[in-house]
mmCIF file of C-alpha atoms in Angstrom:
data_model
loop_
_atom_site.group_PDB
_atom_site.id
_atom_site.type_symbol
_atom_site.label_atom_id
_atom_site.label_comp_id
_atom_site.label_asym_id
_atom_site.label_seq_id
_atom_site.Cartn_x
_atom_site.Cartn_y
_atom_site.Cartn_z
ATOM 1 C CA MET A 275 -0.065 -0.023 0.131
ATOM 2 C CA ARG A 276 2.850 2.241 0.859
ATOM 3 C CA LEU A 277 4.738 1.421 -2.408
ATOM 4 C CA ARG A 278 1.719 2.276 -4.324
ATOM 5 C CA LYS A 279 1.252 5.617 -2.535
ATOM 6 C CA LYS A 280 4.871 6.610 -3.378
ATOM 7 C CA MET A 281 4.503 5.394 -7.064
ATOM 8 C CA ALA A 282 1.443 7.656 -7.581
ATOM 9 C CA LYS A 283 3.294 10.600 -5.712
ATOM 10 C CA LYS A 284 6.211 10.232 -8.196
ATOM 11 C CA PHE A 285 3.973 10.210 -11.264
ATOM 12 C CA SER A 286 1.903 13.076 -9.833
ATOM 13 C CA ILE A 287 5.170 15.091 -9.704
ATOM 14 C CA ILE A 288 6.214 14.144 -13.210
ATOM 15 C CA PHE A 289 2.747 15.158 -14.419
ATOM 16 C CA ILE A 290 3.081 18.701 -12.639
ATOM 17 C CA ALA A 291 6.452 18.981 -14.008
ATOM 18 C CA LEU A 292 5.375 18.324 -17.432
ATOM 19 C CA TRP A 293 2.585 20.575 -17.184
ATOM 20 C CA LEU A 294 4.140 23.531 -15.805
ATOM 21 C CA THR A 295 7.092 23.359 -18.461
ATOM 22 C CA GLY A 296 4.780 22.719 -21.480
ATOM 23 C CA CYS A 297 6.584 19.359 -22.181
ATOM 24 C CA ALA A 298 4.624 16.415 -23.279
ATOM 25 C CA PRO A 299 5.950 12.969 -23.886
ATOM 26 C CA PHE A 300 5.615 13.246 -27.938
ATOM 27 C CA THR A 301 7.487 16.076 -29.028
ATOM 28 C CA GLU A 302 7.300 17.741 -32.633
ATOM 29 C CA ASN A 303 10.303 18.396 -35.122
ATOM 30 C CA ASN A 304 11.370 22.052 -34.521
ATOM 31 C CA ILE A 305 14.560 22.022 -36.091
ATOM 32 C CA ILE A 306 14.519 24.822 -38.756
ATOM 33 C CA GLU A 307 16.324 23.437 -41.549
ATOM 34 C CA GLU A 308 13.912 20.457 -41.597
ATOM 35 C CA LEU A 309 10.624 22.418 -41.604
ATOM 36 C CA ALA A 310 8.591 24.117 -44.400
ATOM 37 C CA PRO A 311 6.186 26.587 -43.047
ATOM 38 C CA VAL A 312 3.000 26.952 -45.123
ATOM 39 C CA THR A 313 2.221 30.396 -45.906
ATOM 40 C CA PHE A 314 -1.285 29.729 -48.086
ATOM 41 C CA LEU A 315 -3.333 26.775 -48.950
ATOM 42 C CA SER A 316 -5.384 26.628 -52.237
ATOM 43 C CA LEU A 317 -8.810 24.289 -52.165
ATOM 44 C CA SER A 318 -10.864 23.542 -55.037
ATOM 45 C CA LYS A 319 -13.265 20.693 -55.996
ATOM 46 C CA GLY A 320 -11.766 17.335 -56.790
ATOM 47 C CA ASP A 321 -13.394 14.330 -58.461
ATOM 48 C CA GLU A 322 -16.049 12.202 -56.347
ATOM 49 C CA GLY A 323 -16.389 14.633 -53.390
ATOM 50 C CA LYS A 324 -12.699 15.238 -53.031
ATOM 51 C CA ILE A 325 -10.895 18.118 -52.450
ATOM 52 C CA LYS A 326 -7.803 19.390 -54.365
ATOM 53 C CA ILE A 327 -5.346 21.245 -52.223
ATOM 54 C CA SER A 328 -2.447 23.020 -53.229
ATOM 55 C CA THR A 329 0.666 25.084 -52.425
ATOM 56 C CA ILE A 330 4.071 26.452 -53.352
ATOM 57 C CA LEU A 331 6.946 24.479 -52.177
ATOM 58 C CA PRO A 332 9.459 25.078 -50.732
ATOM 59 C CA PRO A 333 7.651 28.506 -49.473
ATOM 60 C CA LEU A 334 10.206 30.505 -47.703
ATOM 61 C CA SER A 335 13.215 29.673 -49.577
ATOM 62 C CA LYS A 336 15.487 30.655 -52.633
ATOM 63 C CA GLU A 337 15.224 27.260 -53.994
ATOM 64 C CA LYS A 338 13.274 26.639 -57.127
ATOM 65 C CA LYS A 339 9.811 26.789 -56.516
ATOM 66 C CA SER A 340 6.840 24.406 -57.678
ATOM 67 C CA VAL A 341 3.187 23.951 -57.115
ATOM 68 C CA MET A 342 2.354 20.841 -55.334
ATOM 69 C CA THR A 343 -1.377 19.454 -55.502
ATOM 70 C CA GLN A 344 -2.736 16.650 -53.689
ATOM 71 C CA GLU A 345 -6.441 15.295 -54.126
ATOM 72 C CA VAL A 346 -7.762 13.984 -50.981
ATOM 73 C CA SER A 347 -10.873 13.244 -48.628
ATOM 74 C CA PHE A 348 -9.786 15.183 -45.835
ATOM 75 C CA LEU A 349 -7.992 18.537 -45.214
ATOM 76 C CA LYS A 350 -5.736 17.184 -42.868
ATOM 77 C CA GLU A 351 -4.959 14.042 -45.116
ATOM 78 C CA GLY A 352 -3.791 16.508 -47.435
ATOM 79 C CA LEU A 353 -1.329 17.963 -45.272
ATOM 80 C CA MET A 354 -0.060 14.711 -44.206
ATOM 81 C CA ASP A 355 0.398 13.722 -47.776
ATOM 82 C CA PHE A 356 2.655 16.747 -48.696
ATOM 83 C CA ASN A 357 4.824 15.692 -45.633
ATOM 84 C CA LEU A 358 5.239 12.160 -47.602
ATOM 85 C CA ASN A 359 6.230 13.806 -50.888
ATOM 86 C CA PHE A 360 8.685 16.721 -49.534
ATOM 87 C CA TYR A 361 12.021 16.503 -47.919
ATOM 88 C CA GLN A 362 10.806 18.913 -45.199
ATOM 89 C CA GLU A 363 7.928 18.810 -42.834
ATOM 90 C CA MET A 364 5.225 21.214 -43.422
ATOM 91 C CA LYS A 365 4.194 23.335 -40.833
ATOM 92 C CA SER A 366 0.630 25.233 -40.542
ATOM 93 C CA GLY A 367 1.905 27.831 -37.914
ATOM 94 C CA GLN A 368 2.877 30.610 -40.557
ATOM 95 C CA MET A 369 -0.174 30.160 -42.954
ATOM 96 C CA ARG A 370 -1.513 33.584 -43.645
ATOM 97 C CA MET A 371 -4.255 32.967 -46.476
ATOM 98 C CA LEU A 372 -6.650 30.152 -47.728
ATOM 99 C CA ILE A 373 -7.718 30.673 -51.399
ATOM 100 C CA ILE A 374 -11.128 28.873 -51.621
ATOM 101 C CA ASN A 375 -12.476 28.108 -55.527
ATOM 102 C CA GLU A 376 -15.652 29.587 -56.343
ATOM 103 C CA ASP A 377 -17.141 26.092 -57.182
ATOM 104 C CA LEU A 378 -16.197 24.778 -53.830
ATOM 105 C CA GLY A 379 -17.658 27.767 -51.979
ATOM 106 C CA LYS A 380 -21.114 26.934 -53.631
ATOM 107 C CA GLU A 381 -21.242 23.217 -51.892
ATOM 108 C CA GLY A 382 -20.496 24.775 -48.459
ATOM 109 C CA ILE A 383 -17.110 25.347 -46.395
ATOM 110 C CA MET A 384 -18.332 24.480 -42.731
ATOM 111 C CA SER A 385 -16.225 21.544 -42.629
ATOM 112 C CA VAL A 386 -13.215 23.555 -43.724
ATOM 113 C CA ILE A 387 -13.748 26.338 -41.444
ATOM 114 C CA ASN A 388 -14.151 23.841 -38.574
ATOM 115 C CA VAL A 389 -10.752 22.313 -39.181
ATOM 116 C CA LEU A 390 -8.840 25.582 -39.355
ATOM 117 C CA LEU A 391 -10.933 26.548 -35.740
ATOM 118 C CA ASN A 392 -9.918 23.120 -34.146
ATOM 119 C CA ASP A 393 -6.105 23.714 -35.091
ATOM 120 C CA PRO A 394 -4.268 25.568 -32.353
ATOM 121 C CA ASP A 395 -1.287 26.201 -34.750
ATOM 122 C CA ILE A 396 -3.577 27.925 -37.131
ATOM 123 C CA SER A 397 -4.023 31.899 -36.442
ATOM 124 C CA LEU A 398 -7.716 33.229 -36.654
ATOM 125 C CA ARG A 399 -5.853 36.297 -38.469
ATOM 126 C CA ILE A 400 -5.478 34.255 -41.695
ATOM 127 C CA TYR A 401 -7.292 35.743 -44.735
ATOM 128 C CA LEU A 402 -10.078 33.811 -46.417
ATOM 129 C CA VAL A 403 -10.535 34.537 -50.131
ATOM 130 C CA ILE A 404 -12.697 33.240 -52.984
ATOM 131 C CA VAL A 405 -11.174 32.780 -56.252
ATOM 132 C CA LYS A 406 -12.876 32.545 -59.671
ATOM 133 C CA GLY A 407 -10.895 30.745 -62.184
ATOM 134 C CA ASN A 408 -7.652 28.115 -62.029
ATOM 135 C CA PHE A 409 -5.677 29.289 -59.332
ATOM 136 C CA GLU A 410 -3.247 26.161 -59.481
ATOM 137 C CA LYS A 411 -2.572 27.265 -63.145
ATOM 138 C CA TYR A 412 -2.163 30.994 -62.347
ATOM 139 C CA LEU A 413 0.498 29.949 -60.048
ATOM 140 C CA GLU A 414 2.354 27.751 -62.087
ATOM 141 C CA ASN A 415 2.633 30.392 -65.029
ATOM 142 C CA GLN A 416 3.559 33.059 -62.743
ATOM 143 C CA LEU A 417 6.340 31.208 -60.659
ATOM 144 C CA ASP A 418 9.128 32.116 -63.007
ATOM 145 C CA LYS A 419 7.535 35.725 -63.589
ATOM 146 C CA GLN A 420 7.045 36.980 -60.160
ATOM 147 C CA GLU A 421 9.444 36.194 -57.065
ATOM 148 C CA ASN A 422 7.566 35.679 -53.678
ATOM 149 C CA LEU A 423 3.950 35.804 -55.362
ATOM 150 C CA ASP A 424 2.159 34.217 -52.351
ATOM 151 C CA TYR A 425 4.070 36.958 -49.985
ATOM 152 C CA SER A 426 2.779 39.594 -52.475
ATOM 153 C CA PHE A 427 -0.707 38.879 -52.444
ATOM 154 C CA TYR A 428 -0.476 38.536 -48.555
ATOM 155 C CA ARG A 429 0.800 41.854 -48.592
ATOM 156 C CA MET A 430 -1.991 43.338 -50.539
ATOM 157 C CA LEU A 431 -4.507 42.036 -48.330
ATOM 158 C CA LYS A 432 -2.786 42.935 -45.099
ATOM 159 C CA HIS A 433 -2.442 46.484 -46.915
ATOM 160 C CA TYR A 434 -6.236 47.207 -47.486
ATOM 161 C CA GLU A 435 -6.899 45.636 -44.087
ATOM 162 C CA GLU A 436 -4.725 48.007 -42.145
ATOM 163 C CA LYS A 437 -5.846 51.304 -44.190
ATOM 164 C CA ASN A 438 -9.366 50.392 -43.604
ATOM 165 C CA GLN A 439 -10.317 52.218 -46.925
ATOM 166 C CA GLY A 440 -13.243 49.949 -47.794
ATOM 167 C CA GLU A 441 -11.808 49.641 -51.459
ATOM 168 C CA ILE A 442 -12.185 45.782 -51.253
ATOM 169 C CA SER A 443 -13.344 43.346 -48.729
ATOM 170 C CA VAL A 444 -10.999 41.909 -46.451
ATOM 171 C CA VAL A 445 -11.975 39.044 -43.872
ATOM 172 C CA ASN A 446 -9.982 36.857 -41.889
ATOM 173 C CA LEU A 447 -10.980 33.512 -40.238
ATOM 174 C CA HIS A 448 -11.961 35.222 -36.794
ATOM 175 C CA GLU A 449 -14.339 37.856 -38.460
ATOM 176 C CA PHE A 450 -15.857 34.816 -40.823
ATOM 177 C CA LYS A 451 -16.294 32.550 -37.902
ATOM 178 C CA ASN A 452 -18.344 35.414 -35.890
ATOM 179 C CA LEU A 453 -20.458 36.278 -39.116
ATOM 180 C CA LEU A 454 -21.190 32.462 -39.625
ATOM 181 C CA TYR A 455 -22.244 31.495 -35.885
ATOM 182 C CA THR A 456 -23.662 34.795 -34.600
ATOM 183 C CA PRO A 457 -27.542 35.316 -34.921
ATOM 184 C CA TYR A 458 -28.897 37.749 -37.698
ATOM 185 C CA SER A 459 -25.646 37.811 -39.670
ATOM 186 C CA ASP A 460 -24.229 36.106 -42.881
ATOM 187 C CA PRO A 461 -20.688 35.919 -43.995
ATOM 188 C CA PHE A 462 -19.169 37.511 -46.745
ATOM 189 C CA LEU A 463 -15.696 37.261 -48.443
ATOM 190 C CA PRO A 464 -13.672 38.944 -50.980
ATOM 191 C CA VAL A 465 -13.478 37.287 -54.538
ATOM 192 C CA ILE A 466 -10.463 37.696 -57.052
ATOM 193 C CA LYS A 467 -10.667 36.636 -60.623
ATOM 194 C CA ILE A 468 -8.257 34.541 -62.942
ATOM 195 C CA GLU A 469 -8.068 35.701 -66.560
ATOM 196 C CA ASN A 470 -5.513 35.809 -69.272
ATOM 197 C CA ASP A 471 -2.650 35.177 -66.251
ATOM 198 C CA ALA A 472 -3.824 38.242 -64.557
ATOM 199 C CA ILE A 473 -5.678 38.401 -61.210
ATOM 200 C CA SER A 474 -7.790 41.076 -60.452
ATOM 201 C CA TYR A 475 -10.500 42.048 -57.483
ATOM 202 C CA GLU A 476 -13.710 40.944 -58.754
ATOM 203 C CA GLY A 477 -16.129 41.957 -55.795
ATOM 204 C CA THR A 478 -17.497 40.367 -52.618
ATOM 205 C CA ALA A 479 -19.075 36.606 -52.027
ATOM 206 C CA LEU A 480 -22.533 36.553 -50.220
ATOM 207 C CA PHE A 481 -22.839 33.634 -48.039
ATOM 208 C CA GLN A 482 -26.257 32.095 -46.946
ATOM 209 C CA ASN A 483 -24.689 30.250 -43.584
ATOM 210 C CA ASP A 484 -21.720 28.469 -45.196
ATOM 211 C CA LYS A 485 -22.502 28.428 -48.794
ATOM 212 C CA LEU A 486 -21.761 31.197 -51.372
ATOM 213 C CA VAL A 487 -25.051 32.289 -53.315
ATOM 214 C CA GLU A 488 -24.133 35.257 -54.841
ATOM 215 C CA ILE A 489 -21.081 37.434 -55.871
ATOM 216 C CA ILE A 490 -21.642 41.335 -56.054
ATOM 217 C CA THR A 491 -19.668 43.356 -58.229
ATOM 218 C CA THR A 492 -18.635 46.682 -59.618
ATOM 219 C CA PHE A 493 -20.804 49.719 -58.446
ATOM 220 C CA ASP A 494 -23.056 46.877 -56.132
ATOM 221 C CA ASP A 495 -19.939 46.116 -54.406
ATOM 222 C CA ARG A 496 -18.708 49.909 -54.041
ATOM 223 C CA ILE A 497 -21.899 50.343 -52.316
ATOM 224 C CA PHE A 498 -21.538 47.275 -49.900
ATOM 225 C CA GLN A 499 -18.284 48.664 -49.034
ATOM 226 C CA LEU A 500 -20.016 51.865 -48.222
ATOM 227 C CA LEU A 501 -22.763 50.553 -46.210
ATOM 228 C CA ASN A 502 -20.732 47.660 -44.257
ATOM 229 C CA ASN A 503 -17.112 47.505 -44.636
ATOM 230 C CA GLY A 504 -15.519 50.451 -43.045
ATOM 231 C CA HIS A 505 -18.025 53.077 -44.101
ATOM 232 C CA TYR A 506 -15.457 54.845 -46.121
ATOM 233 C CA LEU A 507 -14.465 54.910 -50.038
ATOM 234 C CA SER A 508 -11.679 57.063 -51.314
ATOM 235 C CA VAL A 509 -13.292 57.157 -54.709
ATOM 236 C CA LEU A 510 -16.962 56.405 -55.841
ATOM 237 C CA PRO A 511 -17.407 56.999 -59.532
ATOM 238 C CA ILE A 512 -21.129 57.263 -61.002
ATOM 239 C CA PRO A 513 -20.766 56.925 -64.566
ATOM 240 C CA GLU A 514 -24.294 57.500 -65.047
ATOM 241 C CA LEU A 515 -24.039 61.227 -64.222
ATOM 242 C CA GLU A 516 -20.282 61.462 -65.128
ATOM 243 C CA VAL A 517 -19.213 62.234 -61.926
ATOM 244 C CA VAL A 518 -16.673 61.315 -59.199
ATOM 245 C CA LEU A 519 -16.958 61.583 -55.515
ATOM 246 C CA GLY A 520 -13.835 61.306 -53.259
ATOM 247 C CA HIS A 521 -13.453 60.696 -49.430
ATOM 248 C CA VAL A 522 -16.884 59.206 -49.005
ATOM 249 C CA ARG A 523 -17.947 58.712 -45.457
ATOM 250 C CA SER A 524 -20.957 57.444 -44.569
ATOM 251 C CA LYS A 525 -23.072 56.747 -41.013
ATOM 252 C CA THR A 526 -26.276 54.466 -41.519
ATOM 253 C CA LYS A 527 -29.339 54.285 -39.479
ATOM 254 C CA VAL A 528 -32.093 51.533 -39.139
ATOM 255 C CA ASP A 529 -35.553 52.224 -38.061
ATOM 256 C CA ILE A 530 -37.987 49.150 -38.240
ATOM 257 C CA ASN A 531 -41.807 49.652 -37.272
ATOM 258 C CA LYS A 532 -43.607 47.818 -34.563
ATOM 259 C CA SER A 533 -45.334 45.277 -36.657
ATOM 260 C CA LEU A 534 -41.744 44.696 -38.450
ATOM 261 C CA SER A 535 -43.318 45.276 -41.851
ATOM 262 C CA THR A 536 -41.192 48.402 -43.078
ATOM 263 C CA MET A 537 -37.760 49.419 -42.312
ATOM 264 C CA THR A 538 -36.242 52.724 -43.193
ATOM 265 C CA TYR A 539 -32.459 52.704 -43.959
ATOM 266 C CA THR A 540 -31.122 56.104 -43.653
ATOM 267 C CA VAL A 541 -27.263 56.596 -45.120
ATOM 268 C CA ASN A 542 -25.789 60.135 -44.166
ATOM 269 C CA ILE A 543 -23.032 60.919 -46.958
ATOM 270 C CA ASP A 544 -20.484 63.179 -46.308
ATOM 271 C CA SER A 545 -17.999 63.631 -49.648
ATOM 272 C CA ARG A 546 -16.800 65.989 -51.951
ATOM 273 C CA ILE A 547 -16.833 66.219 -56.010
ATOM 274 C CA GLU A 548 -13.407 65.101 -57.230
ATOM 275 C CA GLU A 549 -14.111 65.089 -61.191
ATOM 276 C CA TYR A 550 -16.969 66.227 -63.022
ATOM 277 C CA ARG A 551 -17.514 65.620 -66.970
ATOM 278 C CA GLY A 552 -21.120 66.395 -67.448
ATOM 279 C CA GLU A 553 -22.889 69.504 -69.005
ATOM 280 C CA LYS A 554 -24.005 71.278 -65.552
ATOM 281 C CA GLN A 555 -22.229 74.350 -64.585
ATOM 282 C CA ILE A 556 -21.803 73.174 -60.945
ATOM 283 C CA PHE A 557 -20.039 76.385 -59.601
ATOM 284 C CA ASP A 558 -23.426 77.570 -59.976
ATOM 285 C CA PRO A 559 -25.467 76.976 -56.679
ATOM 286 C CA LYS A 560 -28.454 75.850 -58.161
ATOM 287 C CA ASN A 561 -26.717 73.595 -60.797
ATOM 288 C CA LEU A 562 -24.720 71.829 -57.765
ATOM 289 C CA GLU A 563 -28.048 71.282 -55.933
ATOM 290 C CA ASP A 564 -29.553 69.844 -58.891
ATOM 291 C CA LEU A 565 -26.472 67.433 -59.372
ATOM 292 C CA LYS A 566 -26.535 66.583 -55.711
ATOM 293 C CA LYS A 567 -30.080 65.541 -55.798
ATOM 294 C CA GLU A 568 -29.442 63.382 -58.958
ATOM 295 C CA ILE A 569 -26.537 61.355 -56.934
ATOM 296 C CA GLN A 570 -28.880 60.959 -54.052
ATOM 297 C CA SER A 571 -31.485 59.471 -56.262
ATOM 298 C CA ASN A 572 -28.901 57.286 -57.914
ATOM 299 C CA LEU A 573 -27.579 55.891 -54.763
ATOM 300 C CA GLU A 574 -31.056 55.559 -53.438
ATOM 301 C CA LYS A 575 -31.758 53.323 -56.650
ATOM 302 C CA GLN A 576 -28.738 51.633 -56.661
ATOM 303 C CA THR A 577 -29.052 50.619 -52.884
ATOM 304 C CA GLN A 578 -32.703 49.851 -52.834
ATOM 305 C CA GLU A 579 -31.875 47.291 -55.947
ATOM 306 C CA LEU A 580 -29.025 45.705 -53.722
ATOM 307 C CA VAL A 581 -30.887 45.066 -50.961
ATOM 308 C CA LYS A 582 -33.853 43.785 -52.795
ATOM 309 C CA LYS A 583 -31.527 41.077 -53.951
ATOM 310 C CA MET A 584 -30.346 40.082 -50.457
ATOM 311 C CA GLN A 585 -34.053 39.871 -49.547
ATOM 312 C CA GLU A 586 -34.375 37.404 -52.591
ATOM 313 C CA LEU A 587 -31.286 35.422 -51.408
ATOM 314 C CA ASN A 588 -32.348 35.374 -48.160
ATOM 315 C CA VAL A 589 -29.131 36.561 -46.680
ATOM 316 C CA ASP A 590 -28.347 39.665 -44.241
ATOM 317 C CA PRO A 591 -24.914 40.333 -44.461
ATOM 318 C CA LEU A 592 -25.779 44.012 -43.331
ATOM 319 C CA GLN A 593 -26.960 42.397 -39.875
ATOM 320 C CA LEU A 594 -30.016 44.325 -40.194
ATOM 321 C CA GLY A 595 -31.660 41.823 -37.958
ATOM 322 C CA ILE A 596 -29.896 43.048 -35.016
ATOM 323 C CA HIS A 597 -31.865 46.010 -34.988
ATOM 324 C CA THR A 598 -35.062 44.017 -34.077
ATOM 325 C CA LEU A 599 -33.436 43.401 -30.265
ATOM 326 C CA LYS A 600 -35.071 45.135 -27.654
ATOM 327 C CA PRO A 601 -34.140 45.237 -23.866
ATOM 328 C CA PHE A 602 -35.949 43.088 -21.637
ATOM 329 C CA SER A 603 -37.427 40.968 -24.702
ATOM 330 C CA LYS A 604 -36.729 37.515 -25.899
ATOM 331 C CA PRO A 605 -34.730 37.596 -29.340
ATOM 332 C CA MET A 606 -36.574 36.679 -32.269
ATOM 333 C CA ASP A 607 -35.532 33.441 -33.706
ATOM 334 C CA GLU A 608 -33.312 33.647 -36.827
ATOM 335 C CA LYS A 609 -35.523 31.747 -39.141
ATOM 336 C CA ILE A 610 -38.355 34.140 -38.121
ATOM 337 C CA TRP A 611 -36.295 37.107 -39.043
ATOM 338 C CA ILE A 612 -35.344 35.900 -42.425
ATOM 339 C CA GLU A 613 -38.975 35.146 -43.363
ATOM 340 C CA LEU A 614 -39.910 38.646 -42.189
ATOM 341 C CA PHE A 615 -36.931 40.379 -44.080
ATOM 342 C CA LYS A 616 -37.887 38.704 -47.357
ATOM 343 C CA LYS A 617 -41.469 40.399 -47.196
ATOM 344 C CA MET A 618 -40.126 43.496 -45.605
ATOM 345 C CA ASP A 619 -40.679 46.881 -47.214
ATOM 346 C CA ILE A 620 -37.402 48.662 -47.217
ATOM 347 C CA LYS A 621 -37.258 52.231 -47.814
ATOM 348 C CA ILE A 622 -33.763 53.654 -48.828
ATOM 349 C CA ASP A 623 -33.035 57.317 -47.825
ATOM 350 C CA TYR A 624 -29.845 59.175 -48.602
ATOM 351 C CA GLN A 625 -28.753 62.335 -47.042
ATOM 352 C CA LEU A 626 -25.831 63.993 -49.046
ATOM 353 C CA ASN A 627 -23.436 66.630 -47.688
ATOM 354 C CA LEU A 628 -21.584 67.680 -50.873
ATOM 355 C CA GLU A 629 -18.661 69.759 -51.165
ATOM 356 C CA PRO A 630 -18.175 71.234 -54.683
ATOM 357 C CA LEU A 631 -15.167 70.775 -57.141
ATOM 358 C CA THR A 632 -12.514 73.405 -55.906
ATOM 359 C CA ASN A 633 -9.056 74.451 -56.697
ATOM 360 C CA SER A 634 -7.171 73.154 -53.921
ATOM 361 C CA ASN A 635 -3.837 74.395 -55.124
ATOM 362 C CA ALA A 636 -5.275 78.131 -55.280
ATOM 363 C CA LYS A 637 -3.417 80.522 -53.241
ATOM 364 C CA SER A 638 -5.655 82.305 -50.490
#
């Protein structure tokens, strides 16, 4: 009995020591020369329900790089197969981006998101991006032409995230997870397009739960950035009116009536005219006021059409449903909100504070 107590005491001491020092009986390989830190993964549809996983190897090295692709049933299986086919061990702790093909996004990415969330080595700050086109082929064509291609792409996303200019949607894993699992919200992701060996920003992908249902582009995307993503645009061209607004800042207000049948969406805009190629003499106060009314009417029409599209798709990326929450009242079921949102009469009202086109270099 005494021997058992001594043995139990010894094992307790060993366990506490391991716990305090962060050690474990199974150690991982941390020799730098033997590791290949993955900077990004590209996912697309494979055959028979499988996933194609691609990346550049070696990622951080002056050695000749190549695109490696595996077709697997599970994301973790793909990483394991990379290890079996490369002389260095793959590590996901430095992963910065996950590129998801449009077709895979339409089928749903819940399982992929959950794998990332459950991996303690993967940062919640990694960027998620939807791609239209063959990203793997693009990588193969550009490897010899552009050094550190993956890092350049990452720096672009990081730049727009830090500047918060609303020019493009930038979403990380943490933000997507919150939008996916929080009531009264639907996720969205940026979309890049591959065409003729060129890469460009296409717009914003709207999700219903975890499935991609629509990609909004051009002016619709500009409106979305203004309403939801930073509430700022450095430039807003309106081709129909031959005018360009600059330094556009917005403040939004949502009012829903008691019967939950009507919503008034008010957008206050502060901006200035950067360029005008129309026929109005905008230095004349009356002509400027007429142009202002035309801009307001145009923005209201475009926004009305965008919100109507969201109603038809049963998605709420603007998180309008949170405005139904009241103190001391039970929250409405999200499914009930979506049904109400589909039928709701939504009125869009823009209030525009517009500075005229001036000569900023004029001497006082």
